[in-house]
Short mmCIF file of C-alpha atoms and ligand atoms in Angstrom, two decimals:
data_model
loop_
_atom_site.label_atom_id
_atom_site.label_comp_id
_atom_site.label_asym_id
_atom_site.label_seq_id
_atom_site.Cartn_x
_atom_site.Cartn_y
_atom_site.Cartn_z
CA MET A 1424 80.20 112.65 105.38
CA ALA A 1425 83.15 113.07 107.28
CA ARG A 1426 87.03 113.42 106.18
CA SER A 1427 88.64 110.25 107.15
CA LYS A 1428 91.68 109.84 109.69
CA GLU A 1429 92.92 107.37 107.13
CA PRO A 1430 95.81 110.16 106.49
CA ILE A 1431 97.44 108.80 110.09
CA TRP A 1432 97.67 105.09 108.82
CA TRP A 1433 98.12 105.53 105.05
CA SER A 1434 100.99 107.96 105.51
CA MET A 1435 102.84 105.39 107.90
CA PHE A 1436 102.53 102.83 105.14
CA SER A 1437 103.79 104.83 102.64
CA ALA A 1438 106.74 105.55 104.72
CA GLY A 1439 106.81 102.10 105.37
CA GLY A 1440 107.05 100.61 101.82
CA VAL A 1441 109.51 103.53 100.79
CA ILE A 1442 111.98 102.14 103.69
CA ALA A 1443 111.10 98.50 102.64
CA ALA A 1444 111.41 98.87 98.97
CA PHE A 1445 114.68 101.04 99.03
CA LEU A 1446 116.55 98.83 102.26
CA ILE A 1447 115.05 95.40 102.51
CA PRO A 1448 116.36 93.26 99.43
CA ALA A 1449 120.41 94.83 100.41
CA THR A 1450 119.44 93.72 104.08
CA LEU A 1451 118.04 90.42 103.21
CA LEU A 1452 120.92 89.40 101.41
CA ILE A 1453 123.11 89.91 104.31
CA THR A 1454 120.95 88.56 106.61
CA GLY A 1455 119.97 85.37 104.61
CA PHE A 1456 122.64 84.72 102.09
CA ALA A 1457 125.83 86.47 103.07
CA PRO A 1458 125.61 83.76 106.09
CA LEU A 1459 124.99 80.66 103.51
CA ALA A 1460 127.66 81.93 101.04
CA GLY A 1461 130.20 82.06 103.86
CA TYR A 1462 130.76 85.40 103.90
CA ILE A 1463 129.66 86.11 107.11
CA THR A 1464 129.36 84.26 110.22
CA ALA A 1465 126.51 84.69 112.93
CA GLU A 1466 128.71 85.86 115.02
CA GLN A 1467 130.24 88.81 112.78
CA LEU A 1468 126.84 89.99 112.80
CA HIS A 1469 125.57 89.50 115.78
CA ASP A 1470 128.72 91.69 116.70
CA LEU A 1471 127.73 94.46 113.93
CA ILE A 1472 124.70 95.10 115.79
CA ASP A 1473 125.62 94.75 119.47
CA ARG A 1474 128.36 97.61 118.69
CA SER A 1475 126.82 99.86 116.99
CA TRP A 1476 124.15 102.13 117.76
CA LEU A 1477 123.78 103.24 114.12
CA VAL A 1478 122.97 100.00 113.11
CA LYS A 1479 120.46 99.51 115.97
CA ILE A 1480 118.86 102.82 115.05
CA TYR A 1481 118.72 101.36 111.43
CA LEU A 1482 117.12 98.03 112.50
CA PHE A 1483 114.49 99.69 114.55
CA ILE A 1484 113.27 101.85 111.65
CA LEU A 1485 113.30 98.70 109.40
CA ILE A 1486 111.40 97.06 111.90
CA ALA A 1487 108.61 99.27 112.49
CA LEU A 1488 108.01 101.10 109.44
CA PRO A 1489 107.63 98.15 107.51
CA LEU A 1490 105.27 96.73 110.42
CA PHE A 1491 102.60 99.75 109.62
CA HIS A 1492 103.13 98.88 106.10
CA TRP A 1493 101.99 95.44 106.71
CA ALA A 1494 99.16 96.05 108.89
CA HIS A 1495 97.75 99.05 106.57
CA ARG A 1496 98.06 96.88 103.28
CA PHE A 1497 97.17 93.30 104.93
CA ARG A 1498 93.87 94.99 105.81
CA PHE A 1499 93.09 96.30 102.72
CA THR A 1500 93.57 92.81 101.10
CA VAL A 1501 91.76 90.85 103.60
CA ALA A 1502 88.83 93.10 102.39
CA ASP A 1503 89.95 93.14 98.65
CA LEU A 1504 89.96 88.96 99.35
CA GLY A 1505 86.24 89.51 100.32
CA LEU A 1506 86.70 89.12 103.78
CA ARG A 1507 84.68 91.92 104.64
CA GLY A 1508 83.54 91.37 108.34
CA GLY A 1509 84.65 92.57 111.51
CA ALA A 1510 86.63 95.33 109.77
CA ALA A 1511 86.95 97.43 113.11
CA LEU A 1512 88.59 94.33 114.74
CA GLN A 1513 90.99 93.43 112.60
CA ALA A 1514 91.91 97.06 112.10
CA ILE A 1515 92.78 96.85 115.95
CA LEU A 1516 94.35 93.48 115.48
CA PHE A 1517 96.32 94.53 112.42
CA TYR A 1518 97.50 98.10 113.86
CA GLY A 1519 97.45 96.76 117.47
CA ALA A 1520 100.30 93.70 116.38
CA ALA A 1521 102.39 96.66 114.41
CA ILE A 1522 102.38 99.18 117.82
CA VAL A 1523 103.29 96.21 119.72
CA GLY A 1524 105.50 95.09 117.81
CA THR A 1525 107.56 98.73 117.30
CA ILE A 1526 107.37 98.97 121.13
CA CYS A 1527 108.87 95.77 121.61
CA ALA A 1528 111.57 96.78 119.17
CA ALA A 1529 112.24 99.68 120.57
CA VAL A 1530 112.63 98.23 124.60
CA ILE A 1531 115.04 95.73 123.19
CA LEU A 1532 117.30 97.88 121.24
CA ILE A 1533 117.68 100.38 124.04
CA ARG A 1534 118.11 97.88 126.43
CA ALA A 1535 120.56 95.80 124.10
CA MET B 644 75.29 114.31 102.37
CA PRO B 645 71.64 112.97 101.24
CA ARG B 646 71.42 110.63 98.23
CA HIS B 647 68.45 111.23 96.35
CA GLN B 648 66.41 108.11 95.42
CA PRO B 649 67.50 106.64 92.20
CA ALA B 650 64.88 106.43 90.11
CA THR B 651 65.40 102.23 90.31
CA PRO B 652 63.24 100.03 88.29
CA ALA B 653 61.05 97.73 89.84
CA LYS B 654 63.45 94.60 89.05
CA GLN B 655 67.00 94.63 88.24
CA HIS B 656 69.55 91.88 88.20
CA ILE B 657 72.44 92.65 90.82
CA ARG B 658 75.66 90.16 89.51
CA PRO B 659 77.82 89.32 92.82
CA MET B 660 81.23 90.07 92.82
CA PRO B 661 82.87 86.61 92.23
CA VAL B 662 85.03 85.18 95.11
CA GLY B 663 88.05 84.42 93.17
CA TRP B 664 87.71 87.92 91.16
CA TRP B 665 91.49 87.99 91.38
CA LEU B 666 92.02 85.07 89.64
CA LYS B 667 90.07 85.95 86.52
CA ARG B 668 92.34 88.41 84.89
CA THR B 669 96.10 88.92 84.70
CA SER B 670 96.69 92.59 85.51
CA TYR B 671 94.23 91.67 88.92
CA PHE B 672 96.18 88.49 89.81
CA LEU B 673 99.60 90.82 89.49
CA PHE B 674 97.83 92.92 91.83
CA MET B 675 96.99 90.35 94.50
CA MET B 676 100.52 89.44 94.33
CA ARG B 677 102.00 92.86 94.81
CA GLU B 678 99.51 93.25 97.75
CA LEU B 679 100.73 90.20 99.20
CA THR B 680 104.48 91.24 98.98
CA CYS B 681 102.81 92.89 102.70
CA VAL B 682 103.03 89.65 104.52
CA PHE B 683 107.08 89.06 103.35
CA VAL B 684 107.67 92.78 104.35
CA GLY B 685 106.02 92.38 107.51
CA GLY B 686 107.51 88.89 108.29
CA TYR B 687 111.06 89.95 107.52
CA ALA B 688 110.30 92.79 110.20
CA LEU B 689 108.84 90.08 112.53
CA PHE B 690 112.11 87.92 112.06
CA LEU B 691 114.62 91.42 112.40
CA LEU B 692 112.32 91.38 115.70
CA MET B 693 113.67 88.33 116.66
CA LEU B 694 117.06 88.84 115.59
CA VAL B 695 117.54 91.78 118.15
CA ALA B 696 115.78 89.97 120.57
CA ARG B 697 118.82 87.53 120.58
CA ILE B 698 121.40 90.32 120.77
CA GLY B 699 123.67 89.36 123.97
CA GLU B 700 122.95 85.58 123.66
CA PRO B 701 125.38 84.81 120.24
CA ASP B 702 124.23 81.10 120.09
CA ALA B 703 120.27 82.13 120.26
CA PHE B 704 121.40 84.50 117.39
CA ALA B 705 123.23 81.86 115.28
CA ALA B 706 120.52 79.31 115.91
CA LEU B 707 118.12 81.47 114.74
CA LEU B 708 120.15 82.79 111.71
CA GLU B 709 121.34 79.37 110.56
CA HIS B 710 117.94 77.74 111.28
CA PRO B 711 116.42 75.97 108.66
CA GLY B 712 113.19 77.46 108.51
CA SER B 713 114.86 81.11 108.15
CA LEU B 714 116.71 79.77 105.09
CA VAL B 715 113.32 79.07 103.61
CA PHE B 716 111.96 82.01 104.47
CA HIS B 717 114.85 84.35 102.92
CA VAL B 718 114.01 82.24 99.63
CA LEU B 719 110.77 82.58 99.53
CA ALA B 720 110.69 86.48 100.42
CA LEU B 721 113.21 87.74 98.07
CA PRO B 722 111.20 87.22 95.19
CA PHE B 723 108.22 89.05 97.07
CA VAL B 724 110.27 91.82 98.61
CA LEU B 725 111.85 92.57 94.95
CA TYR B 726 108.50 92.58 93.44
CA HIS B 727 107.78 94.90 96.34
CA THR B 728 110.24 97.46 94.99
CA ILE B 729 109.51 97.10 91.69
CA THR B 730 105.69 97.94 91.56
CA TRP B 731 106.53 100.93 94.31
CA PHE B 732 108.85 102.91 92.18
CA ASN B 733 106.70 101.78 88.95
CA VAL B 734 103.55 103.59 91.21
CA THR B 735 105.61 106.56 92.60
CA PRO B 736 105.02 108.83 89.80
CA LYS B 737 101.15 108.26 89.73
CA ALA B 738 101.53 109.54 93.19
CA LEU B 739 104.20 112.25 92.49
CA VAL B 740 103.52 114.51 89.76
CA ILE B 741 105.68 117.44 88.64
CA TYR B 742 105.01 119.94 86.25
CA ARG B 743 107.76 122.10 84.79
CA GLY B 744 105.72 124.82 83.32
CA GLU B 745 103.21 123.08 81.19
CA GLU B 746 105.14 119.82 80.65
CA LYS B 747 104.45 116.95 82.96
CA VAL B 748 107.76 115.66 84.00
CA ASN B 749 108.22 112.23 82.18
CA PRO B 750 107.39 109.52 84.53
CA VAL B 751 110.26 106.90 83.20
CA ILE B 752 112.72 109.63 84.70
CA ILE B 753 110.92 109.84 88.44
CA ALA B 754 110.60 106.48 88.40
CA GLY B 755 114.30 105.82 87.29
CA ALA B 756 115.70 108.05 89.56
CA ASN B 757 114.19 105.42 92.18
CA TYR B 758 116.11 102.66 90.76
CA VAL B 759 119.37 104.45 90.71
CA GLY B 760 118.88 105.52 94.16
CA TRP B 761 118.12 102.08 95.46
CA ILE B 762 121.11 100.56 93.23
CA VAL B 763 123.11 103.27 95.29
CA VAL B 764 121.56 102.60 98.67
CA SER B 765 121.94 98.49 97.92
CA VAL B 766 125.59 98.74 96.90
CA ALA B 767 126.16 101.16 99.66
CA LEU B 768 124.79 98.68 102.29
CA ILE B 769 126.43 96.10 101.54
CA TRP B 770 129.90 97.90 100.99
CA ILE B 771 129.42 99.27 104.59
CA ALA B 772 128.62 95.92 106.22
CA TRP B 773 131.28 94.42 104.60
CA ILE B 774 134.32 97.12 105.77
CA ALA B 775 132.56 97.00 109.28
CA ILE B 776 133.19 93.26 109.42
CA GLY B 777 136.42 93.49 107.55
CA SER B 778 137.51 96.11 110.55
CA ALA B 779 136.00 94.12 113.23
CA MET C 1222 88.98 102.36 51.26
CA ALA C 1223 86.01 100.88 48.81
CA ALA C 1224 83.34 99.81 50.93
CA SER C 1225 83.35 96.62 48.38
CA ASN C 1226 86.89 95.67 49.72
CA THR C 1227 86.24 95.50 53.09
CA THR C 1228 83.43 92.93 53.36
CA THR C 1229 84.63 89.20 53.09
CA SER C 1230 82.19 87.44 51.67
CA ASN C 1231 79.94 85.09 53.50
CA ALA C 1232 82.51 85.15 56.57
CA VAL C 1233 80.54 85.24 59.72
CA VAL C 1234 80.88 86.01 63.15
CA THR C 1235 79.65 84.21 66.09
CA MET C 1236 78.16 86.66 69.07
CA ASP C 1237 77.36 85.57 72.57
CA VAL C 1238 74.90 88.32 74.09
CA PHE C 1239 74.02 88.76 77.86
CA ARG C 1240 69.98 88.60 77.63
CA TYR C 1241 68.18 90.15 80.72
CA GLU C 1242 64.22 90.27 80.55
CA PRO C 1243 62.93 90.98 83.89
CA ASP C 1244 59.19 90.39 82.90
CA ALA C 1245 59.73 87.14 80.85
CA SER C 1246 62.60 85.92 83.19
CA GLU C 1247 64.30 86.62 86.81
CA LEU C 1248 67.51 85.21 85.67
CA PRO C 1249 70.06 86.41 82.91
CA ARG C 1250 70.89 83.98 80.29
CA MET C 1251 73.63 84.04 77.15
CA GLN C 1252 71.78 84.04 73.51
CA ARG C 1253 74.01 83.35 70.42
CA TYR C 1254 73.57 85.33 67.05
CA THR C 1255 75.57 84.62 63.86
CA VAL C 1256 76.31 88.14 62.14
CA PRO C 1257 78.52 89.00 58.83
CA PHE C 1258 81.73 89.75 59.60
CA ARG C 1259 82.94 92.78 58.19
CA GLU C 1260 86.65 94.44 58.22
CA ASP C 1261 85.13 97.93 59.07
CA TRP C 1262 82.41 96.88 61.45
CA VAL C 1263 82.52 97.51 64.99
CA VAL C 1264 81.23 95.48 67.71
CA LEU C 1265 78.26 98.19 67.80
CA ASP C 1266 77.71 97.66 64.19
CA ALA C 1267 77.20 94.02 64.55
CA LEU C 1268 74.73 94.68 68.14
CA ASN C 1269 73.02 97.02 65.37
CA HIS C 1270 72.94 94.72 62.93
CA ILE C 1271 71.32 92.10 65.29
CA LYS C 1272 68.53 94.40 66.30
CA ASP C 1273 67.78 95.49 62.77
CA GLU C 1274 67.67 92.08 61.05
CA ILE C 1275 67.91 89.38 63.63
CA ASP C 1276 66.26 90.19 67.03
CA GLY C 1277 64.42 93.47 67.82
CA THR C 1278 64.25 92.75 71.43
CA LEU C 1279 68.08 93.48 72.14
CA SER C 1280 68.66 96.18 73.95
CA PHE C 1281 71.64 98.39 74.41
CA ARG C 1282 72.38 102.15 74.64
CA TRP C 1283 74.30 104.05 72.10
CA SER C 1284 74.73 107.36 70.25
CA CYS C 1285 77.80 109.02 68.60
CA ARG C 1286 79.64 105.60 67.44
CA MET C 1287 82.93 107.56 67.30
CA GLY C 1288 84.08 107.44 70.68
CA VAL C 1289 82.74 110.55 72.67
CA CYS C 1290 79.38 110.32 74.03
CA GLY C 1291 80.32 107.75 76.44
CA SER C 1292 77.24 105.52 76.16
CA CYS C 1293 78.50 102.39 74.63
CA GLY C 1294 80.35 100.92 77.22
CA MET C 1295 80.08 97.04 77.47
CA MET C 1296 82.17 94.06 78.05
CA VAL C 1297 83.50 92.49 75.34
CA ASN C 1298 85.00 89.19 76.01
CA GLY C 1299 85.49 90.42 79.55
CA GLU C 1300 87.02 93.84 79.10
CA PRO C 1301 85.39 97.15 79.29
CA ARG C 1302 85.31 98.72 76.24
CA LEU C 1303 83.48 101.27 74.18
CA THR C 1304 81.60 98.82 71.61
CA CYS C 1305 82.09 101.69 68.66
CA ASN C 1306 85.60 101.61 69.42
CA SER C 1307 86.09 97.54 69.10
CA PHE C 1308 86.63 95.91 65.97
CA LEU C 1309 85.23 92.89 65.00
CA ARG C 1310 88.17 92.21 63.11
CA ASP C 1311 90.33 92.19 66.53
CA TYR C 1312 88.39 89.45 67.75
CA TYR C 1313 87.97 87.25 64.60
CA PRO C 1314 87.18 84.43 64.23
CA ASN C 1315 86.67 83.92 67.46
CA PRO C 1316 83.34 84.35 69.12
CA ILE C 1317 82.47 87.37 70.72
CA ARG C 1318 80.94 87.69 74.37
CA VAL C 1319 79.08 90.77 74.89
CA GLU C 1320 77.94 91.48 78.44
CA PRO C 1321 76.79 94.45 80.24
CA LEU C 1322 79.42 96.74 82.09
CA SER C 1323 80.87 94.75 85.32
CA TYR C 1324 79.88 95.68 88.54
CA PHE C 1325 77.11 97.75 87.89
CA PRO C 1326 73.18 96.87 88.55
CA VAL C 1327 72.12 95.20 84.93
CA ILE C 1328 68.15 97.03 83.89
CA ARG C 1329 67.80 95.30 80.67
CA ASP C 1330 70.33 93.39 78.14
CA LEU C 1331 73.18 95.48 78.01
CA ILE C 1332 71.77 98.32 80.12
CA ILE C 1333 73.01 99.24 83.38
CA ASN C 1334 71.43 101.33 86.04
CA LEU C 1335 73.67 104.34 86.31
CA ASP C 1336 71.99 106.14 88.90
CA HIS C 1337 74.40 105.99 91.33
CA PHE C 1338 76.94 107.03 89.41
CA LEU C 1339 75.08 110.38 88.26
CA ASP C 1340 74.90 110.68 92.04
CA LYS C 1341 78.44 110.62 92.64
CA LEU C 1342 79.29 113.61 90.08
CA GLU C 1343 76.74 115.61 92.29
CA GLU C 1344 77.93 114.35 95.39
CA VAL C 1345 81.49 115.52 94.55
CA LYS C 1346 80.37 118.65 92.99
CA ALA C 1347 81.84 118.10 89.64
CA TRP C 1348 81.55 121.48 88.17
CA LEU C 1349 83.46 124.81 88.29
CA ILE C 1350 82.61 126.50 91.73
CA PRO C 1351 84.31 130.28 90.90
CA ALA C 1352 86.59 131.33 93.94
CA GLU C 1353 85.15 135.00 93.26
CA ASP C 1354 82.00 135.67 91.61
CA ARG C 1355 82.30 138.10 88.78
CA GLU C 1356 80.07 140.48 86.78
CA LEU C 1357 79.65 139.33 83.18
CA SER C 1358 81.14 142.96 82.37
CA GLU C 1359 84.32 142.29 84.24
CA GLY C 1360 85.25 139.55 81.55
CA GLU C 1361 86.15 136.23 81.88
CA TYR C 1362 88.36 133.92 84.34
CA ARG C 1363 91.72 133.82 83.06
CA GLN C 1364 94.41 130.98 83.12
CA SER C 1365 97.66 130.49 81.83
CA PRO C 1366 98.49 127.04 79.55
CA ALA C 1367 100.59 125.99 82.75
CA GLN C 1368 97.22 126.12 85.05
CA LEU C 1369 95.56 124.51 82.35
CA ALA C 1370 98.17 121.52 82.07
CA GLN C 1371 97.67 120.63 85.73
CA TYR C 1372 93.93 119.29 85.31
CA LYS C 1373 93.55 119.06 81.27
CA GLN C 1374 94.05 114.95 81.12
CA PHE C 1375 91.11 114.68 84.01
CA SER C 1376 89.01 117.00 82.14
CA MET C 1377 88.96 114.32 78.84
CA CYS C 1378 86.78 111.90 80.97
CA ILE C 1379 83.22 111.17 78.74
CA ASN C 1380 81.95 109.66 81.82
CA CYS C 1381 81.81 106.23 79.98
CA MET C 1382 82.00 104.33 83.14
CA LEU C 1383 84.39 101.55 81.89
CA CYS C 1384 86.82 102.68 84.68
CA TYR C 1385 83.95 101.56 87.37
CA ALA C 1386 83.76 97.92 85.40
CA ALA C 1387 87.19 97.44 85.89
CA CYS C 1388 87.56 98.24 89.45
CA PRO C 1389 86.82 95.77 92.12
CA ALA C 1390 86.93 98.39 94.90
CA TYR C 1391 83.77 99.57 93.32
CA GLY C 1392 82.64 95.90 92.51
CA HIS C 1393 82.96 95.11 96.38
CA HIS C 1394 81.62 98.83 98.03
CA SER C 1395 79.28 100.38 95.29
CA GLU C 1396 79.15 103.05 97.56
CA PHE C 1397 82.76 103.96 96.78
CA ILE C 1398 82.66 106.99 94.81
CA GLY C 1399 84.67 105.47 92.42
CA PRO C 1400 87.48 106.34 89.72
CA ALA C 1401 85.56 108.88 87.19
CA ALA C 1402 83.81 111.01 89.96
CA LEU C 1403 87.13 111.19 91.97
CA ALA C 1404 89.32 112.26 89.32
CA LEU C 1405 86.52 114.94 87.80
CA ALA C 1406 86.47 116.41 91.51
CA GLN C 1407 90.19 116.36 91.42
CA ARG C 1408 89.98 118.22 87.85
CA TYR C 1409 87.83 120.74 89.23
CA ASN C 1410 90.01 121.03 92.50
CA MET C 1411 92.95 122.06 90.16
CA ASP C 1412 91.14 124.26 88.55
CA SER C 1413 92.75 127.61 88.72
CA ARG C 1414 89.71 129.26 88.76
CA ASP C 1415 87.97 127.26 91.32
CA GLY C 1416 87.73 127.98 94.85
CA ALA C 1417 85.48 124.92 96.09
CA SER C 1418 88.25 122.13 97.03
CA ASP C 1419 87.51 122.48 100.76
CA GLU C 1420 83.82 121.58 99.88
CA ARG C 1421 84.88 118.77 98.16
CA ALA C 1422 87.15 117.82 100.22
CA ASP C 1423 84.22 116.43 102.90
CA VAL C 1424 83.32 113.77 100.37
CA ILE C 1425 86.37 113.01 98.69
CA PHE C 1426 88.34 112.69 102.21
CA SER C 1427 85.96 110.50 103.64
CA GLU C 1428 86.20 106.71 104.13
CA GLU C 1429 83.93 105.82 100.66
CA GLY C 1430 85.96 108.56 98.72
CA ILE C 1431 90.01 107.73 98.30
CA TRP C 1432 90.10 105.71 100.98
CA ASP C 1433 88.39 102.77 99.49
CA CYS C 1434 90.63 102.84 96.54
CA THR C 1435 93.58 99.99 96.89
CA PHE C 1436 95.02 101.20 93.44
CA VAL C 1437 94.79 98.48 91.32
CA GLY C 1438 95.12 100.49 88.91
CA GLU C 1439 92.97 98.96 86.37
CA CYS C 1440 90.77 101.91 85.71
CA ALA C 1441 93.84 104.20 83.76
CA ARG C 1442 94.10 100.54 81.73
CA VAL C 1443 90.68 100.76 80.64
CA CYS C 1444 90.16 104.22 80.00
CA PRO C 1445 89.76 105.02 76.27
CA LYS C 1446 90.47 108.88 76.82
CA ASN C 1447 93.91 108.08 79.29
CA VAL C 1448 92.46 109.96 82.11
CA ASP C 1449 94.28 108.19 84.58
CA PRO C 1450 92.03 108.14 87.47
CA ALA C 1451 94.11 105.93 89.29
CA SER C 1452 96.66 109.18 89.09
CA ALA C 1453 94.23 111.37 90.33
CA ILE C 1454 93.17 109.79 93.32
CA GLN C 1455 96.78 109.05 94.36
CA GLN C 1456 97.15 112.54 94.13
CA ALA C 1457 94.22 113.20 96.38
CA LYS C 1458 95.46 110.77 98.93
CA VAL C 1459 98.65 113.44 99.42
CA GLU C 1460 96.34 116.01 99.36
CA ALA C 1461 94.12 114.89 101.88
CA THR C 1462 96.99 113.87 104.04
CA LYS C 1463 98.35 117.10 104.29
CA ASP C 1464 95.02 118.14 105.02
CA PHE C 1465 94.62 116.36 108.12
CA PHE C 1466 98.17 116.93 109.23
CA LYS C 1467 97.57 120.65 108.86
CA SER C 1468 94.51 120.53 110.95
CA VAL C 1469 96.35 118.45 113.49
CA LEU C 1470 99.56 120.56 113.81
CA VAL C 1471 97.26 123.83 113.47
CA PRO C 1472 94.28 123.51 114.96
CA TRP C 1473 93.51 127.15 114.87
CA GLY C 1474 94.22 127.73 111.67
CA LYS C 1475 90.35 127.27 110.67
CA ARG C 1476 89.68 125.98 107.36
CA GLN C 1477 87.38 128.73 105.59
CA GLN C 1478 83.78 127.57 106.10
CA PRO C 1479 81.94 128.22 102.24
CA ALA C 1480 79.69 131.25 102.55
CA GLU C 1481 76.76 129.14 101.71
CA SER C 1482 75.66 125.93 99.98
CA ARG C 1483 76.25 126.43 96.65
S1 LIG D 2713 87.97 108.28 83.63
FE1 LIG D 2713 87.99 107.00 81.70
S2 LIG D 2713 87.09 105.33 81.60
FE2 LIG D 2713 86.38 106.49 83.60
S3 LIG D 2713 84.69 107.37 83.15
FE3 LIG D 2713 86.19 108.99 82.31
S4 LIG D 2713 86.47 108.32 80.51
FE4 LIG D 2713 85.00 106.65 80.72
S1 LIG D 2714 78.46 105.61 71.02
FE1 LIG D 2714 79.54 107.38 71.75
S2 LIG D 2714 81.20 106.75 72.82
FE2 LIG D 2714 80.60 104.91 71.58
#
């Protein structure tokens, strides 16, 4: 038996899990409920992101790591639901989506 | 590594894993809900990606933010992301075991530290957003 | 308590018992028995009553009747339990359903095939492999209470396999090394006298080792000895991740090869 390469994905999954646990609930309130309740307008939020590199880096982290968290956990959820066919293809699809999403986020935020 | 041949009897009965196994026990169901939180975690990342893709186009940005679909998504996602946070903190002490001499540090303290940190970070985030917008 | 006080006269309890008799039928069935209800009886007592008084063909394993041998594990109303530890009074007056441990192949009635589990214990080398060989005359291998505390919890395992019967990852994939064997591997890895973590790593850090685990956590909940295999596996995942990144970042820092296979 060989030592697995799973640590690559598991470490990203864990990092994403930590980031998601700490940051998503509050961020969700800012993007979802503050505009709804009138505490913030879409325009203000737009300018907040547009003006600050710090906010852009924050958003990059909040996009990239949770995507890997999703890819890894979803891969195992699908297996746990009993859909075990094409495991390699599934892995390529899910991790691939996370990689593409991360690259998109980087390109968009650098150019923005 | 070779597994030696088990002394399997001529006949044995194998019970297949039921497809709906996770519906058969509350703890299994909660486990599946915990795993499915990832759909909303990933979904929110995707939403943010769509949002930042509209930077520089304030109208499109506002249209996405105020779209009924995004509102529905936020309302659905909130309980799931909170469930992710809670379950994540509660199992952290299982992976992070700290010993002080012969004594294991109480898991409640480790999980509790996470909760305290979470509240501080969340309040800080909202406060910073508030200040930044106020000063704009 | 005097025995006479503990008997509720005429009260009975219904037992639905899983039967599989390969010589008679390919398919298992449930058989209903009615046994006397006694305050101080456990499910195993009721099964022994059936075997002695009602139906001698019923087969099951047991030995110590005191929760230490680990041989009497069965599903009681769908929960993996030591039957010598499960009182009838906790279920009475409802019927009690007794089945062989989930996810294992059944050989006969309540008896499962545990060969796979025994193989796995061997694969992970669940025994002490001393870091340094010593002559008997050199005295014992010493260990401090703090070093003992590191692994003591994992050493309490009685190999009852209840954790496997609670584990959907094992249910899906019987090659998964599984909770108890991984907890025992971790038990020896964390023992200051042991020197074989690197040998074990090839098995426990493989796909069929810790990486099949999705941390359902049920193993920890059903374990009668509070072993917490889920925690052992998570800790091993952290170790495996350190091991992996170390081997990527410092590939020249070769891991020691075991002198010869032991
Ligand atoms: S870890 Fe607990 S449940 Fe599993 S075999 Fe050992 S004692 Fe039994
Ligand atoms: S008979 Fe030994 S543990 Fe139950």
